[in-house]
Coordinates of C-alpha atoms and ligand atoms in Angstrom, one line a residue:
M1 CA 20.3 -19.5 13.9
S2 CA 23.2 -18.2 11.8
D3 CA 22.6 -15.1 9.7
P4 CA 24.9 -15.4 6.6
K5 CA 25.8 -12.0 5.1
V6 CA 26.5 -13.1 1.6
I7 CA 23.6 -13.5 -0.9
I8 CA 24.7 -15.3 -4.0
A9 CA 23.0 -14.1 -7.2
L10 CA 21.9 -17.1 -9.2
D11 CA 22.0 -15.3 -12.6
Y12 CA 21.3 -18.3 -14.7
S13 CA 18.7 -19.0 -17.4
D14 CA 17.8 -22.6 -16.3
A15 CA 17.2 -24.5 -13.1
Q16 CA 19.9 -27.1 -13.8
S17 CA 22.8 -24.6 -13.8
A18 CA 21.5 -23.0 -10.6
L19 CA 21.2 -26.4 -8.9
K20 CA 24.7 -27.4 -10.1
L21 CA 26.1 -24.3 -8.5
V22 CA 24.3 -24.6 -5.2
A23 CA 25.5 -28.3 -4.9
R24 CA 28.9 -26.8 -4.5
L25 CA 27.9 -24.4 -1.7
E26 CA 26.7 -24.6 1.9
P27 CA 23.4 -23.1 3.1
A28 CA 25.0 -22.3 6.5
L29 CA 27.4 -19.9 4.7
C30 CA 25.2 -18.0 2.3
R31 CA 21.7 -17.2 1.0
V32 CA 20.8 -17.2 -2.7
K33 CA 19.0 -14.7 -4.9
V34 CA 16.6 -15.8 -7.7
G35 CA 15.8 -13.0 -10.2
I36 CA 13.4 -12.5 -13.0
E37 CA 15.2 -14.5 -15.7
L38 CA 15.6 -17.7 -13.6
F39 CA 12.2 -17.4 -12.0
N40 CA 10.6 -17.1 -15.5
T41 CA 12.2 -20.3 -16.7
A42 CA 12.3 -22.4 -13.5
G43 CA 9.4 -20.9 -11.4
S44 CA 8.3 -21.8 -7.9
Q45 CA 9.4 -25.4 -8.4
L46 CA 13.0 -24.3 -8.3
I47 CA 12.4 -22.2 -5.2
E48 CA 11.0 -25.3 -3.5
L49 CA 14.1 -27.4 -4.5
L50 CA 16.5 -24.7 -3.3
M51 CA 14.6 -24.6 0.1
Q52 CA 14.7 -28.4 0.3
R53 CA 18.5 -28.1 0.0
G54 CA 18.4 -25.7 3.0
F55 CA 18.9 -22.4 1.2
E56 CA 17.1 -19.2 2.2
I57 CA 16.0 -17.2 -0.8
F58 CA 15.9 -13.6 -1.8
L59 CA 13.2 -13.5 -4.5
D60 CA 14.3 -10.6 -6.6
L61 CA 11.2 -9.9 -8.8
K62 CA 10.9 -6.2 -8.1
F63 CA 7.1 -6.0 -7.9
H64 CA 5.6 -2.7 -9.2
D65 CA 1.9 -2.6 -9.8
I66 CA -1.3 -1.2 -8.2
P67 CA -1.4 -1.8 -4.4
N68 CA -3.7 -4.8 -4.4
T69 CA -1.9 -6.6 -7.1
T70 CA 1.5 -6.0 -5.5
A71 CA 0.2 -7.1 -2.1
Q72 CA -1.1 -10.3 -3.6
A73 CA 2.2 -11.0 -5.3
C74 CA 4.0 -10.5 -1.9
K75 CA 1.5 -12.8 -0.3
A76 CA 2.3 -15.5 -2.9
A77 CA 6.0 -15.0 -2.1
A78 CA 5.3 -15.3 1.6
E79 CA 3.3 -18.5 0.9
L80 CA 6.3 -19.9 -1.0
G81 CA 8.4 -19.3 2.2
V82 CA 11.1 -17.1 0.8
W83 CA 13.4 -15.1 3.1
M84 CA 13.3 -11.8 1.3
V85 CA 11.2 -10.2 -1.4
N86 CA 11.3 -6.8 -3.1
V87 CA 9.1 -4.1 -4.7
H88 CA 9.9 -0.8 -6.5
A89 CA 9.7 2.2 -4.2
L90 CA 8.6 4.1 -7.2
G91 CA 5.3 2.3 -6.8
G92 CA 4.6 4.7 -4.0
R93 CA 3.5 4.8 -0.4
K94 CA 0.1 3.1 -0.9
M95 CA 1.6 0.3 -2.8
M96 CA 4.4 -0.3 -0.2
E97 CA 1.9 0.0 2.7
A98 CA -0.3 -2.6 1.1
A99 CA 2.6 -5.0 0.7
R100 CA 3.7 -4.4 4.3
N101 CA 0.1 -5.0 5.6
V102 CA -0.1 -8.3 3.8
M103 CA 3.2 -9.4 5.3
S104 CA 2.0 -8.5 8.8
L105 CA -0.5 -11.4 8.6
Y106 CA 2.4 -13.9 8.8
T107 CA 4.2 -14.9 11.9
N108 CA 7.6 -15.2 10.2
P109 CA 7.2 -13.1 7.0
P110 CA 9.8 -12.5 4.3
K111 CA 11.9 -9.4 4.8
L112 CA 10.2 -6.8 2.5
I113 CA 12.7 -4.4 0.9
A114 CA 12.5 -1.8 -1.9
V115 CA 14.5 -1.0 -4.9
T116 CA 15.0 2.8 -4.9
L117 CA 16.3 4.0 -8.2
L118 CA 17.7 1.5 -10.7
T119 CA 21.5 2.2 -10.8
S120 CA 21.2 2.3 -14.6
M121 CA 19.2 5.5 -14.3
A122 CA 21.3 8.7 -14.8
Q123 CA 20.3 12.3 -14.6
E124 CA 19.1 12.4 -18.2
D125 CA 16.9 9.4 -17.7
L126 CA 15.2 11.1 -14.8
A127 CA 14.8 14.2 -17.0
D128 CA 13.0 12.1 -19.6
L129 CA 10.5 11.2 -16.8
G130 CA 10.1 14.8 -15.8
I131 CA 12.1 14.4 -12.6
T132 CA 14.4 17.2 -11.8
A133 CA 16.0 15.8 -8.6
T134 CA 19.5 14.3 -8.9
P135 CA 19.7 10.5 -8.7
A136 CA 21.3 10.7 -5.3
D137 CA 18.5 12.8 -3.9
M138 CA 15.9 10.4 -5.4
V139 CA 17.6 7.4 -3.8
L140 CA 17.5 9.1 -0.4
R141 CA 13.9 10.3 -0.9
L142 CA 12.7 6.8 -2.0
A143 CA 14.6 5.1 0.8
K144 CA 13.0 7.3 3.4
L145 CA 9.6 6.7 1.8
A146 CA 10.2 2.9 2.0
R147 CA 11.1 3.2 5.7
D148 CA 8.1 5.4 6.4
S149 CA 5.8 2.9 4.6
G150 CA 7.0 0.2 7.0
L151 CA 9.4 -1.7 4.7
D152 CA 12.4 -3.5 6.2
G153 CA 15.0 -1.9 4.0
V154 CA 16.3 -1.2 0.5
V155 CA 18.7 -2.5 -2.1
C156 CA 21.4 0.2 -2.6
S157 CA 24.9 0.8 -3.8
A158 CA 27.5 0.4 -1.1
R159 CA 28.5 3.9 -1.9
E160 CA 25.1 5.1 -0.7
A161 CA 25.1 2.9 2.4
A162 CA 26.6 5.3 4.9
L163 CA 24.2 8.1 3.9
L164 CA 21.2 5.8 4.1
R165 CA 22.3 4.3 7.4
Q166 CA 22.6 7.8 8.8
N167 CA 19.2 8.9 7.5
C168 CA 17.1 5.7 7.9
G169 CA 18.4 4.4 11.2
N170 CA 20.2 1.3 12.5
E171 CA 17.2 -1.0 12.1
F172 CA 16.9 -0.4 8.3
C173 CA 18.2 -3.2 6.3
L174 CA 20.7 -2.3 3.5
V175 CA 21.4 -4.9 0.8
T176 CA 24.3 -4.0 -1.5
P177 CA 25.3 -5.4 -4.9
G178 CA 28.4 -4.3 -6.9
I179 CA 30.9 -6.1 -4.6
R180 CA 34.4 -7.1 -5.7
S181 CA 37.5 -8.1 -3.8
V182 CA 40.5 -5.9 -4.5
D183 CA 42.1 -8.5 -6.8
A184 CA 38.8 -9.4 -8.7
V185 CA 37.7 -8.3 -12.1
A186 CA 34.8 -5.8 -12.1
D187 CA 32.9 -7.4 -15.0
D188 CA 30.3 -4.9 -16.1
Q189 CA 30.0 -3.2 -12.7
S190 CA 31.4 0.4 -12.9
R191 CA 31.5 1.4 -9.2
V192 CA 32.5 -1.5 -7.0
M193 CA 33.4 -1.8 -3.4
T194 CA 35.2 -4.5 -1.5
P195 CA 33.2 -6.8 0.9
S196 CA 34.7 -5.4 4.1
A197 CA 34.4 -1.7 2.9
A198 CA 30.7 -2.3 2.1
M199 CA 30.1 -3.7 5.6
D200 CA 32.0 -0.8 7.1
Q201 CA 29.7 1.6 5.3
G202 CA 26.7 0.0 7.0
A203 CA 25.6 -2.8 4.6
N204 CA 23.8 -5.7 6.3
Y205 CA 23.9 -8.1 3.3
L206 CA 26.1 -8.3 0.2
V207 CA 24.7 -9.5 -3.1
I208 CA 27.6 -11.2 -5.0
G209 CA 27.3 -13.0 -8.3
R210 CA 30.1 -13.8 -10.7
P211 CA 33.1 -13.5 -8.2
I212 CA 31.6 -16.7 -6.7
T213 CA 29.5 -18.3 -9.4
R214 CA 32.3 -18.2 -12.0
A215 CA 35.1 -19.1 -9.6
A216 CA 36.9 -22.4 -10.1
D217 CA 36.0 -23.2 -6.6
P218 CA 32.8 -21.3 -5.6
L219 CA 32.9 -22.5 -2.0
Q220 CA 36.5 -21.4 -1.5
A221 CA 35.6 -18.0 -3.1
L222 CA 32.7 -17.7 -0.7
Q223 CA 34.8 -18.7 2.3
N224 CA 37.5 -16.1 1.3
I225 CA 34.8 -13.4 1.2
I226 CA 33.4 -14.4 4.6
K227 CA 36.9 -14.3 6.0
Q228 CA 37.3 -10.7 4.6
I229 CA 34.2 -9.5 6.4
G230 CA 35.1 -11.2 9.6
Ligands
C5P301 O1 27.8 -10.8 -10.8 P1 27.6 -9.6 -9.9 O2 28.2 -9.7 -8.5 O3 27.9 -8.3 -10.6 O4 26.0 -9.7 -9.7 C1 25.3 -8.7 -8.9 C2 23.9 -9.0 -8.8 O5 23.3 -7.9 -8.2 C3 23.2 -9.2 -10.2 O6 22.1 -10.2 -9.9 C4 22.6 -7.9 -10.5 O7 21.5 -7.9 -11.3 C5 22.3 -7.3 -9.1 N1 22.2 -5.9 -9.0 C6 23.3 -5.1 -9.3 N2 23.1 -3.7 -9.2 C7 22.0 -3.2 -8.8 C8 20.9 -4.0 -8.4 C9 21.1 -5.4 -8.5 O8 24.3 -5.5 -9.7 N3 21.9 -1.9 -8.6

C-alpha cells in the first residue's frame, strides 16, 4: 500500500467545503487532517464520508484529560477507523500510557502521536505556568516522554525535526506543519520550511493547508509538492 507523505489540513467550518475540496484530490496521493473546528460542526459523519471516498484521516483533536477519559477518546477514534490521532504530551506519562494501552487492543490501530508544546507558547507563556525551561528544551523533553510512554511520534516544527530524529530514533514518527514552497506566501506562519528541506531534516509526514486548499488547482499544487519531495 502507498504511504502518501502529505497530510492536507481541512481547516473548514463545514462539511460541504471539506467535501468540495476532497472531490478535487486523490486519496492515493494524500491524507487529510480533520481538526477541532470541523469535527465540532461535522462530527463523525464527515469522517465516515471521507473514508468512503478512500481518504485516510489524521483526527487532530489533541486529547488532554485524565488517563481513563483520554484512553476512551482514543478508543472511540480507533473505532471510527482513523489513521492517526493525537494527545497532548503535557497530559503526562500515565495519560499517554493509558492511550497507548487501549490502542494495543486493535490489530491495526491508528498511529498515536503527541503534541509537545504548542508553537504559540513562548518563554513568557511558560513562565506564567511556572516552567523555567526554554521552549526548545520542553519540546525535546516532551518528545522523549512521548516516546518512552510508547507513542508512535510527535507533531513538531520542521526546525526541530533533526534534533528530535537524533534523540528519539529512526522509528519515531515526525509530523511537521509550517510547510511552504519557496515561491509561496507564508500566510500567518512565521517560521516556515520547504517540503524537501523538511523531509531532509527527518520529517515523515508534512501537514499542509492553504498552499493546497486555496490553490486554483489543488491537485496540481499537491502534485507539485510531491514532485519536490521526490
Ligand atoms: O494552512 P497551513 O499550511 O498553515 O496549515 C497548517 C496546519 O497545521 C493547520 O491546520 C494548523 O492548525 C496546523 N498546525 C500548525 N502549527 C502547529 C501545529 C499545527 O500550523 N504547530
